[in-house]
CSV table of C-alpha atoms in Angstrom, one decimal:
chain,number,residue,atom,x,y,z
A,684,MET,CA,-43.7,15.6,-19.3
A,685,PHE,CA,-40.8,14.9,-17.0
A,686,LYS,CA,-41.0,14.2,-13.3
A,687,SER,CA,-38.7,13.8,-10.3
A,688,PHE,CA,-36.4,10.8,-9.9
A,689,ASP,CA,-38.6,8.8,-7.5
A,690,GLN,CA,-41.6,9.2,-9.9
A,691,THR,CA,-39.6,8.4,-13.0
A,692,PHE,CA,-37.6,5.4,-11.8
A,693,LYS,CA,-40.0,3.8,-9.4
A,694,PHE,CA,-38.4,0.3,-9.3
A,695,CYS,CA,-35.0,1.7,-8.4
A,696,THR,CA,-36.4,4.0,-5.8
A,697,LEU,CA,-38.4,1.2,-4.2
A,698,ALA,CA,-35.4,-1.1,-4.1
A,699,MET,CA,-33.2,1.6,-2.6
A,700,ALA,CA,-35.8,2.3,0.1
A,701,ILE,CA,-36.2,-1.4,1.0
A,702,ALA,CA,-32.4,-1.9,1.0
A,703,LEU,CA,-32.0,1.1,3.4
A,704,ILE,CA,-29.8,3.0,1.1
A,705,TYR,CA,-32.2,5.7,-0.2
A,706,PRO,CA,-30.6,9.0,1.1
A,707,ASN,CA,-32.6,10.7,3.8
A,708,LYS,CA,-31.0,12.6,6.7
A,709,ASN,CA,-34.1,12.4,8.8
A,710,ASN,CA,-34.2,8.6,9.1
A,711,ILE,CA,-30.5,7.7,9.1
A,712,LYS,CA,-30.7,6.4,12.7
A,713,LYS,CA,-33.7,4.3,11.9
A,714,ARG,CA,-31.9,2.9,8.9
A,715,LEU,CA,-28.9,2.0,10.9
A,716,LEU,CA,-31.1,0.3,13.5
A,717,CYS,CA,-32.9,-1.6,10.8
A,718,PHE,CA,-29.6,-2.7,9.3
A,719,GLY,CA,-28.4,-3.9,12.7
A,720,LEU,CA,-31.6,-5.9,13.1
A,721,LEU,CA,-31.1,-7.3,9.7
A,722,ILE,CA,-27.6,-8.5,10.5
A,723,ILE,CA,-28.8,-10.0,13.8
A,724,SER,CA,-31.6,-11.9,12.1
A,725,ASN,CA,-29.1,-13.5,9.8
A,726,LEU,CA,-26.4,-14.2,12.4
A,727,ILE,CA,-27.3,-17.9,12.5
A,728,GLN,CA,-26.8,-18.2,8.8
A,729,LEU,CA,-23.6,-16.2,8.9
A,730,TYR,CA,-22.2,-18.4,11.7
A,731,TRP,CA,-22.9,-21.6,9.7
A,732,PHE,CA,-21.3,-20.1,6.7
A,733,ILE,CA,-18.2,-18.9,8.4
A,734,VAL,CA,-17.7,-22.2,10.1
A,735,ASN,CA,-18.0,-24.1,6.8
A,736,ILE,CA,-15.5,-21.8,5.1
A,737,PHE,CA,-13.0,-22.2,8.0
A,738,GLU,CA,-13.3,-26.0,8.0
A,739,SER,CA,-12.9,-26.1,4.2
A,740,LEU,CA,-9.7,-24.0,4.5
A,741,ILE,CA,-8.3,-26.4,7.2
A,742,ARG,CA,-9.0,-29.4,4.9
A,743,LEU,CA,-7.7,-27.5,1.8
A,744,ASP,CA,-11.0,-28.6,0.2
A,745,MET,CA,-10.7,-26.4,-2.9
A,746,ALA,CA,-14.2,-27.5,-4.3
A,747,ASN,CA,-16.0,-26.3,-1.1
A,748,ILE,CA,-13.7,-23.3,-0.6
A,749,THR,CA,-14.5,-21.9,-4.1
A,750,ARG,CA,-18.2,-22.8,-3.6
A,751,HIS,CA,-18.6,-21.0,-0.3
A,752,ILE,CA,-16.4,-18.0,-1.2
A,753,THR,CA,-18.4,-17.4,-4.4
A,754,VAL,CA,-21.5,-16.8,-2.2
A,755,ALA,CA,-19.4,-15.0,0.5
A,756,ILE,CA,-18.3,-12.4,-2.0
A,757,ILE,CA,-21.9,-11.5,-2.8
A,758,VAL,CA,-22.7,-11.2,1.0
A,759,ILE,CA,-19.5,-9.1,1.5
A,760,LEU,CA,-20.4,-6.8,-1.4
A,761,PHE,CA,-24.0,-6.4,0.1
A,762,LEU,CA,-22.6,-5.4,3.5
A,763,PHE,CA,-20.0,-3.0,2.0
A,764,LYS,CA,-22.6,-1.3,-0.3
A,765,THR,CA,-25.2,-0.9,2.5
A,766,VAL,CA,-22.7,0.6,5.0
A,767,TYR,CA,-21.1,2.8,2.3
A,768,CYS,CA,-24.4,4.2,1.1
A,769,ILE,CA,-25.6,5.0,4.6
A,770,CYS,CA,-22.3,6.6,5.6
A,771,TYR,CA,-22.1,8.6,2.4
A,772,GLY,CA,-25.7,9.3,1.9
A,773,GLU,CA,-25.1,13.0,1.4
A,774,LYS,CA,-23.1,12.3,-1.8
A,775,LEU,CA,-25.7,9.9,-3.0
A,776,GLY,CA,-28.4,12.5,-2.2
A,777,ASN,CA,-26.7,15.2,-4.1
A,778,LEU,CA,-26.5,13.1,-7.2
A,779,LEU,CA,-30.2,12.1,-6.9
A,780,ASN,CA,-31.3,15.7,-6.3
A,781,THR,CA,-29.4,16.9,-9.4
A,782,ILE,CA,-31.0,14.3,-11.6
A,783,SER,CA,-34.5,15.2,-10.2
A,784,ASN,CA,-33.9,18.9,-10.6
A,785,ASP,CA,-32.7,18.6,-14.2
A,786,MET,CA,-35.6,16.4,-15.2
A,787,ILE,CA,-38.2,18.8,-13.7
A,788,GLU,CA,-36.3,21.8,-15.3
A,789,ALA,CA,-36.4,20.1,-18.7
A,790,ASN,CA,-40.2,20.7,-18.8
A,791,ASP,CA,-39.5,24.4,-19.5
A,792,LYS,CA,-36.8,23.8,-22.1
A,793,GLU,CA,-37.0,23.8,-25.9
A,794,GLU,CA,-38.4,20.9,-27.8
A,795,ASP,CA,-34.9,19.8,-29.0
A,796,PHE,CA,-33.7,19.4,-25.4
A,797,LYS,CA,-36.9,17.6,-24.4
A,798,ASN,CA,-36.3,15.1,-27.1
A,799,VAL,CA,-32.7,14.5,-25.9
A,800,MET,CA,-34.0,14.1,-22.3
A,801,GLU,CA,-36.7,11.6,-23.4
A,802,LYS,CA,-34.2,9.6,-25.4
A,803,TYR,CA,-31.8,9.2,-22.5
A,804,ILE,CA,-34.5,8.5,-19.9
A,805,LYS,CA,-35.5,5.5,-22.1
A,806,LYS,CA,-31.9,4.3,-22.1
A,807,ALA,CA,-31.8,4.7,-18.3
A,808,LYS,CA,-35.0,2.8,-17.9
A,809,ILE,CA,-33.4,-0.1,-19.8
A,810,GLY,CA,-30.6,-0.2,-17.3
A,811,GLU,CA,-33.2,0.0,-14.5
A,812,ILE,CA,-35.2,-2.9,-15.9
A,813,VAL,CA,-32.1,-5.0,-16.4
A,814,TRP,CA,-31.0,-4.5,-12.8
A,815,THR,CA,-34.6,-5.3,-11.6
A,816,ILE,CA,-34.5,-8.7,-13.3
A,817,LEU,CA,-30.8,-9.7,-13.1
A,818,PRO,CA,-30.3,-9.7,-9.3
A,819,GLY,CA,-33.6,-11.4,-8.6
A,820,PHE,CA,-32.9,-14.0,-11.2
A,821,LEU,CA,-29.4,-14.7,-9.8
A,822,ALA,CA,-30.6,-14.9,-6.1
A,823,MET,CA,-33.8,-16.8,-6.7
A,824,GLN,CA,-32.1,-19.5,-8.8
A,825,TYR,CA,-30.7,-21.1,-5.6
A,826,PRO,CA,-34.1,-21.7,-3.8
A,827,LEU,CA,-35.9,-22.4,-7.1
A,828,PHE,CA,-33.3,-25.0,-8.1
A,829,ALA,CA,-33.5,-26.6,-4.7
A,830,ALA,CA,-37.3,-26.6,-4.7
A,831,ILE,CA,-37.5,-28.1,-8.2
A,832,CYS,CA,-35.0,-30.9,-7.2
A,833,LEU,CA,-36.9,-31.6,-4.0
A,834,ILE,CA,-40.3,-31.9,-5.9
A,835,TYR,CA,-38.7,-34.1,-8.6
A,836,ASP,CA,-37.0,-36.4,-6.1
A,837,ASN,CA,-40.2,-36.8,-4.0
A,838,ILE,CA,-42.2,-37.8,-7.1
A,839,THR,CA,-39.6,-40.2,-8.7
A,840,ALA,CA,-37.5,-41.6,-5.9
A,841,ASP,CA,-38.4,-44.0,-3.1
A,842,TYR,CA,-35.9,-42.2,-0.8
A,843,PRO,CA,-35.8,-38.6,-1.9
A,844,GLN,CA,-32.7,-36.6,-1.4
A,845,ARG,CA,-32.9,-33.3,0.5
A,846,TYR,CA,-31.6,-30.2,-1.3
A,847,MET,CA,-30.6,-27.0,0.6
A,848,VAL,CA,-30.6,-23.5,-0.9
A,849,HIS,CA,-26.9,-23.5,-0.4
A,850,GLU,CA,-25.3,-26.8,0.7
A,851,VAL,CA,-23.6,-26.4,4.1
A,852,GLU,CA,-22.8,-28.7,7.0
A,853,VAL,CA,-24.8,-27.2,9.9
A,854,PRO,CA,-22.6,-27.1,13.1
A,855,HIS,CA,-24.0,-29.3,15.9
A,856,LEU,CA,-26.8,-30.5,13.6
A,857,SER,CA,-24.9,-32.2,10.8
A,858,ASN,CA,-26.4,-35.6,11.7
A,859,VAL,CA,-30.0,-34.5,11.7
A,860,GLN,CA,-30.0,-31.4,9.3
A,861,ASP,CA,-31.9,-33.4,6.6
A,862,ASP,CA,-34.6,-34.4,9.1
A,863,THR,CA,-37.9,-32.6,9.8
A,864,PRO,CA,-38.2,-30.0,11.2
A,865,TYR,CA,-34.5,-29.0,11.0
A,866,PHE,CA,-34.4,-29.1,7.2
A,867,GLU,CA,-37.4,-26.9,6.8
A,868,PHE,CA,-36.0,-24.4,9.3
A,869,ILE,CA,-32.7,-24.2,7.5
A,870,PHE,CA,-34.4,-23.9,4.1
A,871,VAL,CA,-36.6,-21.0,5.3
A,872,MET,CA,-33.6,-19.2,6.9
A,873,SER,CA,-31.6,-19.5,3.7
A,874,LEU,CA,-34.5,-18.2,1.6
A,875,TYR,CA,-34.9,-15.2,4.0
A,876,THR,CA,-31.2,-14.4,3.5
A,877,VAL,CA,-31.5,-14.6,-0.2
A,878,MET,CA,-34.5,-12.2,-0.1
A,879,CYS,CA,-32.5,-9.7,2.0
A,880,LEU,CA,-29.8,-9.5,-0.7
A,881,ILE,CA,-31.9,-8.7,-3.8
A,882,PRO,CA,-33.1,-5.0,-3.2
A,883,ASN,CA,-29.5,-3.8,-2.6
A,884,PHE,CA,-28.3,-4.9,-6.0
A,885,ILE,CA,-31.4,-3.7,-7.8
A,886,GLY,CA,-31.1,-0.3,-6.2
A,887,LEU,CA,-27.4,0.7,-6.4
A,888,GLU,CA,-26.6,-1.0,-9.7
A,889,GLY,CA,-29.7,0.5,-11.2
A,890,PHE,CA,-28.8,4.0,-9.9
A,891,PHE,CA,-25.4,3.7,-11.5
A,892,CYS,CA,-26.9,3.1,-14.9
A,893,ILE,CA,-29.4,6.0,-14.4
A,894,SER,CA,-26.8,8.5,-13.2
A,895,THR,CA,-24.2,7.7,-16.0
A,896,THR,CA,-26.9,8.1,-18.6
A,897,HIS,CA,-28.0,11.4,-17.0
A,898,MET,CA,-24.4,12.6,-17.4
A,899,CYS,CA,-24.8,12.1,-21.1
A,900,VAL,CA,-27.9,14.2,-21.0
A,901,LYS,CA,-26.0,17.1,-19.4
A,902,LEU,CA,-23.3,16.9,-22.1
A,903,LYS,CA,-25.8,16.8,-24.9
A,904,TYR,CA,-27.6,19.8,-23.5
A,905,VAL,CA,-24.4,21.8,-23.7
A,906,SER,CA,-23.9,20.8,-27.4
A,907,CYS,CA,-27.5,21.6,-28.1
A,908,THR,CA,-27.3,25.0,-26.5
A,909,ILE,CA,-24.2,25.9,-28.6
A,910,GLN,CA,-25.9,24.8,-31.8
A,911,LYS,CA,-29.0,26.9,-31.1
A,912,ALA,CA,-26.8,29.9,-30.0
A,913,PHE,CA,-25.2,30.1,-33.4
A,914,ASN,CA,-28.3,29.2,-35.4
A,915,ASP,CA,-31.1,31.2,-33.6
A,916,THR,CA,-29.5,34.4,-32.2
A,917,THR,CA,-29.4,37.6,-34.3
A,918,THR,CA,-27.2,39.8,-32.2
A,919,SER,CA,-23.7,39.4,-30.7
A,920,PHE,CA,-25.2,40.2,-27.3
A,921,GLU,CA,-27.7,37.3,-27.5
A,922,LEU,CA,-25.0,35.0,-28.9
A,923,HIS,CA,-22.5,35.8,-26.1
A,924,ASN,CA,-25.2,35.2,-23.4
A,925,LYS,CA,-26.2,31.9,-24.9
A,926,ILE,CA,-22.6,30.7,-25.0
A,927,ARG,CA,-22.0,31.9,-21.4
A,928,ASP,CA,-25.1,29.8,-20.4
A,929,ALA,CA,-23.6,26.8,-22.2
A,930,ILE,CA,-20.3,27.3,-20.4
A,931,LYS,CA,-22.1,27.4,-17.1
A,932,ARG,CA,-24.0,24.2,-18.0
A,933,HIS,CA,-20.7,22.6,-19.0
A,934,GLN,CA,-19.2,23.4,-15.7
A,935,GLU,CA,-22.2,22.0,-13.9
A,936,ALA,CA,-21.9,18.8,-16.0
A,937,LEU,CA,-18.2,18.4,-15.1
A,938,GLN,CA,-19.0,18.9,-11.4
A,939,PHE,CA,-21.7,16.2,-11.7
A,940,TYR,CA,-19.1,13.9,-13.3
A,941,GLU,CA,-16.7,14.6,-10.4
A,942,ASP,CA,-19.4,13.8,-7.8
A,943,LEU,CA,-20.3,10.7,-9.8
A,944,GLN,CA,-16.7,9.5,-9.9
A,945,ASN,CA,-16.1,10.3,-6.2
A,946,PHE,CA,-19.2,8.4,-5.0
A,947,PHE,CA,-18.9,5.3,-7.2
A,948,GLU,CA,-15.1,5.0,-7.1
A,949,PRO,CA,-14.9,2.6,-4.1
A,950,TRP,CA,-17.9,0.6,-5.5
A,951,LEU,CA,-16.3,0.3,-8.9
A,952,PHE,CA,-13.0,-0.9,-7.4
A,953,ALA,CA,-14.8,-3.4,-5.1
A,954,ILE,CA,-16.8,-5.0,-7.9
A,955,PHE,CA,-13.8,-5.3,-10.1
A,956,ILE,CA,-12.0,-7.4,-7.5
A,957,MET,CA,-15.0,-9.4,-6.4
A,958,THR,CA,-16.6,-10.1,-9.8
A,959,SER,CA,-13.2,-11.3,-11.2
A,960,THR,CA,-12.7,-13.6,-8.2
A,961,CYS,CA,-16.3,-14.8,-8.3
A,962,LEU,CA,-16.0,-15.6,-12.1
A,963,SER,CA,-12.8,-17.5,-11.6
A,964,PHE,CA,-14.2,-19.6,-8.8
A,965,ASN,CA,-17.3,-20.4,-10.8
A,966,LEU,CA,-15.3,-21.6,-13.7
A,967,TYR,CA,-13.4,-23.8,-11.3
A,968,GLN,CA,-16.7,-25.2,-9.9
A,969,ILE,CA,-18.0,-25.9,-13.4
A,970,SER,CA,-14.8,-27.7,-14.4
A,971,THR,CA,-15.0,-30.0,-11.4
A,972,LEU,CA,-18.6,-31.1,-11.9
A,973,THR,CA,-19.2,-34.5,-13.4
A,974,SER,CA,-22.5,-33.4,-14.8
A,975,PHE,CA,-24.1,-30.2,-16.0
A,976,ASP,CA,-25.3,-27.9,-13.2
A,977,PRO,CA,-27.5,-25.0,-14.3
A,978,LYS,CA,-27.0,-23.2,-11.0
A,979,TYR,CA,-23.3,-22.6,-11.5
A,980,VAL,CA,-23.6,-21.9,-15.2
A,981,THR,CA,-26.3,-19.3,-14.5
A,982,PHE,CA,-24.3,-17.8,-11.8
A,983,CYS,CA,-21.3,-17.5,-14.1
A,984,ILE,CA,-23.4,-15.9,-16.9
A,985,THR,CA,-24.9,-13.4,-14.4
A,986,ILE,CA,-21.5,-12.3,-13.2
A,987,VAL,CA,-20.4,-11.7,-16.8
A,988,MET,CA,-23.5,-9.7,-17.4
A,989,HIS,CA,-22.9,-7.6,-14.2
A,990,THR,CA,-19.4,-6.7,-15.5
A,991,TYR,CA,-20.6,-6.1,-19.1
A,992,ILE,CA,-23.5,-3.8,-18.1
A,993,THR,CA,-21.2,-1.7,-15.8
A,994,CYS,CA,-18.6,-1.4,-18.5
A,995,ILE,CA,-21.0,-0.6,-21.3
A,996,PHE,CA,-22.7,2.2,-19.4
A,997,SER,CA,-19.4,3.7,-18.4
A,998,SER,CA,-18.2,3.3,-22.0
A,999,ASN,CA,-21.3,5.2,-23.3
A,1000,LEU,CA,-20.5,8.1,-21.0
A,1001,THR,CA,-16.9,8.2,-22.3
A,1002,GLN,CA,-18.1,8.1,-25.9
A,1003,CYS,CA,-20.6,10.8,-25.3
A,1004,ALA,CA,-17.9,13.1,-23.9
A,1005,GLU,CA,-15.7,12.4,-26.9
A,1006,GLU,CA,-18.6,13.2,-29.3
A,1007,MET,CA,-19.1,16.5,-27.6
A,1008,THR,CA,-15.9,17.9,-29.0
A,1009,MET,CA,-17.1,17.3,-32.6
A,1010,ASP,CA,-20.6,18.6,-31.7
A,1011,LEU,CA,-19.1,21.9,-30.6
A,1012,TYR,CA,-16.8,22.1,-33.6
A,1013,ASN,CA,-19.7,21.4,-36.0
A,1014,ALA,CA,-21.7,24.5,-34.7
A,1015,PRO,CA,-21.9,27.1,-37.5
A,1016,TRP,CA,-19.4,29.4,-35.9
A,1017,GLU,CA,-17.8,30.3,-39.3
A,1018,ASN,CA,-21.1,32.0,-40.3
A,1019,ARG,CA,-21.0,34.6,-37.5
A,1020,SER,CA,-17.5,36.1,-37.7
A,1021,ASP,CA,-17.7,36.9,-34.0
A,1022,VAL,CA,-14.2,36.8,-32.5
A,1023,ILE,CA,-15.3,36.7,-28.9
A,1024,ALA,CA,-17.8,33.9,-29.5
A,1025,THR,CA,-15.1,31.9,-31.5
A,1026,LYS,CA,-12.7,32.2,-28.6
A,1027,TYR,CA,-15.3,31.0,-26.1
A,1028,LEU,CA,-15.9,28.0,-28.4
A,1029,ILE,CA,-12.2,27.2,-28.6
A,1030,PHE,CA,-11.9,27.2,-24.8
A,1031,MET,CA,-15.0,24.9,-24.6
A,1032,ILE,CA,-13.6,22.5,-27.2
A,1033,ALA,CA,-10.3,22.4,-25.4
A,1034,LYS,CA,-12.1,21.6,-22.1
A,1035,ALA,CA,-14.2,19.0,-23.7
A,1036,GLN,CA,-11.2,17.1,-24.9
A,1037,HIS,CA,-10.4,15.8,-21.4
A,1038,SER,CA,-11.6,12.2,-21.3
A,1039,LEU,CA,-14.4,11.5,-18.9
A,1040,GLN,CA,-13.8,8.0,-17.6
A,1041,LEU,CA,-15.2,6.1,-14.5
A,1042,GLY,CA,-12.8,3.9,-12.6
A,1043,GLY,CA,-11.6,2.8,-9.2
A,1044,TYR,CA,-8.6,4.5,-7.5
A,1045,GLY,CA,-6.6,4.7,-10.8
A,1046,VAL,CA,-6.3,0.9,-10.8
A,1047,VAL,CA,-9.1,0.2,-13.3
A,1048,VAL,CA,-11.0,2.3,-15.8
A,1049,TYR,CA,-14.4,0.9,-16.8
A,1050,ASN,CA,-14.8,0.5,-20.5
A,1051,MET,CA,-15.1,-2.4,-23.0
A,1052,GLU,CA,-11.4,-3.0,-22.9
A,1053,LEU,CA,-11.7,-3.7,-19.2
A,1054,PHE,CA,-14.5,-6.2,-19.8
A,1055,VAL,CA,-12.3,-8.1,-22.2
A,1056,SER,CA,-9.4,-7.9,-19.8
A,1057,ILE,CA,-11.5,-9.2,-16.9
A,1058,MET,CA,-12.6,-12.2,-19.0
A,1059,LYS,CA,-8.9,-13.0,-19.8
A,1060,THR,CA,-7.7,-12.4,-16.2
A,1061,SER,CA,-10.5,-14.6,-14.8
A,1062,TYR,CA,-9.6,-17.4,-17.2
A,1063,SER,CA,-5.9,-17.1,-16.3
A,1064,PHE,CA,-6.7,-17.3,-12.6
A,1065,TYR,CA,-8.9,-20.2,-13.3
A,1066,THR,CA,-6.1,-22.1,-15.0
A,1067,LEU,CA,-3.8,-21.2,-12.1
A,1068,ILE,CA,-6.1,-22.7,-9.4
A,1069,THR,CA,-6.8,-25.8,-11.5
A,1070,SER,CA,-3.1,-26.5,-12.3
A,1071,LYS,CA,-1.7,-29.5,-10.6
């Protein structure tokens, strides 16, 4: 009924493999080599981009500064995540192996636990599907918007305008960049860069949703084990053994949480800074436009969705941990009159009262309050950079 991670979450696995972040000790040198070649193949684009940002800063051209930095943030985040996942592949591999082992082990469990596993796998697949669609939609809107505008102008205008994937002044070619074959070369290079970015965001963001949901499975399994221990056992010996097994499972769940927090902590901190900045700059871009531009509006909505999804999955984990306390207390312990079992349960309830939250270096804690705070902070920053 349940299979390993790579067979259950195929889109996420494929994206991680293409993005060179799927943990495998045997091919780490090959992945580093491929990543180096990927950077080299995009050096021309990076050079153009850096020159445009530098020149915009010299001119204090806020419109172009915000426009270029918005895209630069996505590129920086891509580079950071790839390097981080390759360097800390062992941590990522431990999380992935734990998820695979737990899902395979669930085939031998009771029907109640299988139902819990099935329920949360469906939730994890929702996160996987969202992160399969969202990054592709965000990245491909740039070439699609440019292509649609090119086709429309060629049909309706006598002297059609040329639209780039991302408008830049190409150093040394600014006078001829709209002419054939330079324009076509720049367009293809930009499209290639966009395609390189997509798998990384599908893979790691999707894995975050899957791993946080799996943490909920581990907590629910502990609660389910305690319930069955008090309901189904007939002797104190059986009861004590079942509770000890639940305690062991609880410790394993807490260790998984520690591994989850340790691995994702730098990523969570980075996306907090970058998505907030990106959102503010996009609001500024929208405010300076004289007409409606779907590209920037779509980008803004996607950034909000990125923050929301990360916050909602983290919040679900925190809520599940809080529910565990009541699940343990609601076990029919009062029917057994077993002092030792009751003491075990008291210790478990006390341990379960520690809040399980995901955050970045103690600076941010991901929950729905943070989502509201980011929206307010981004708007405040937007008002600051637009003030005269």
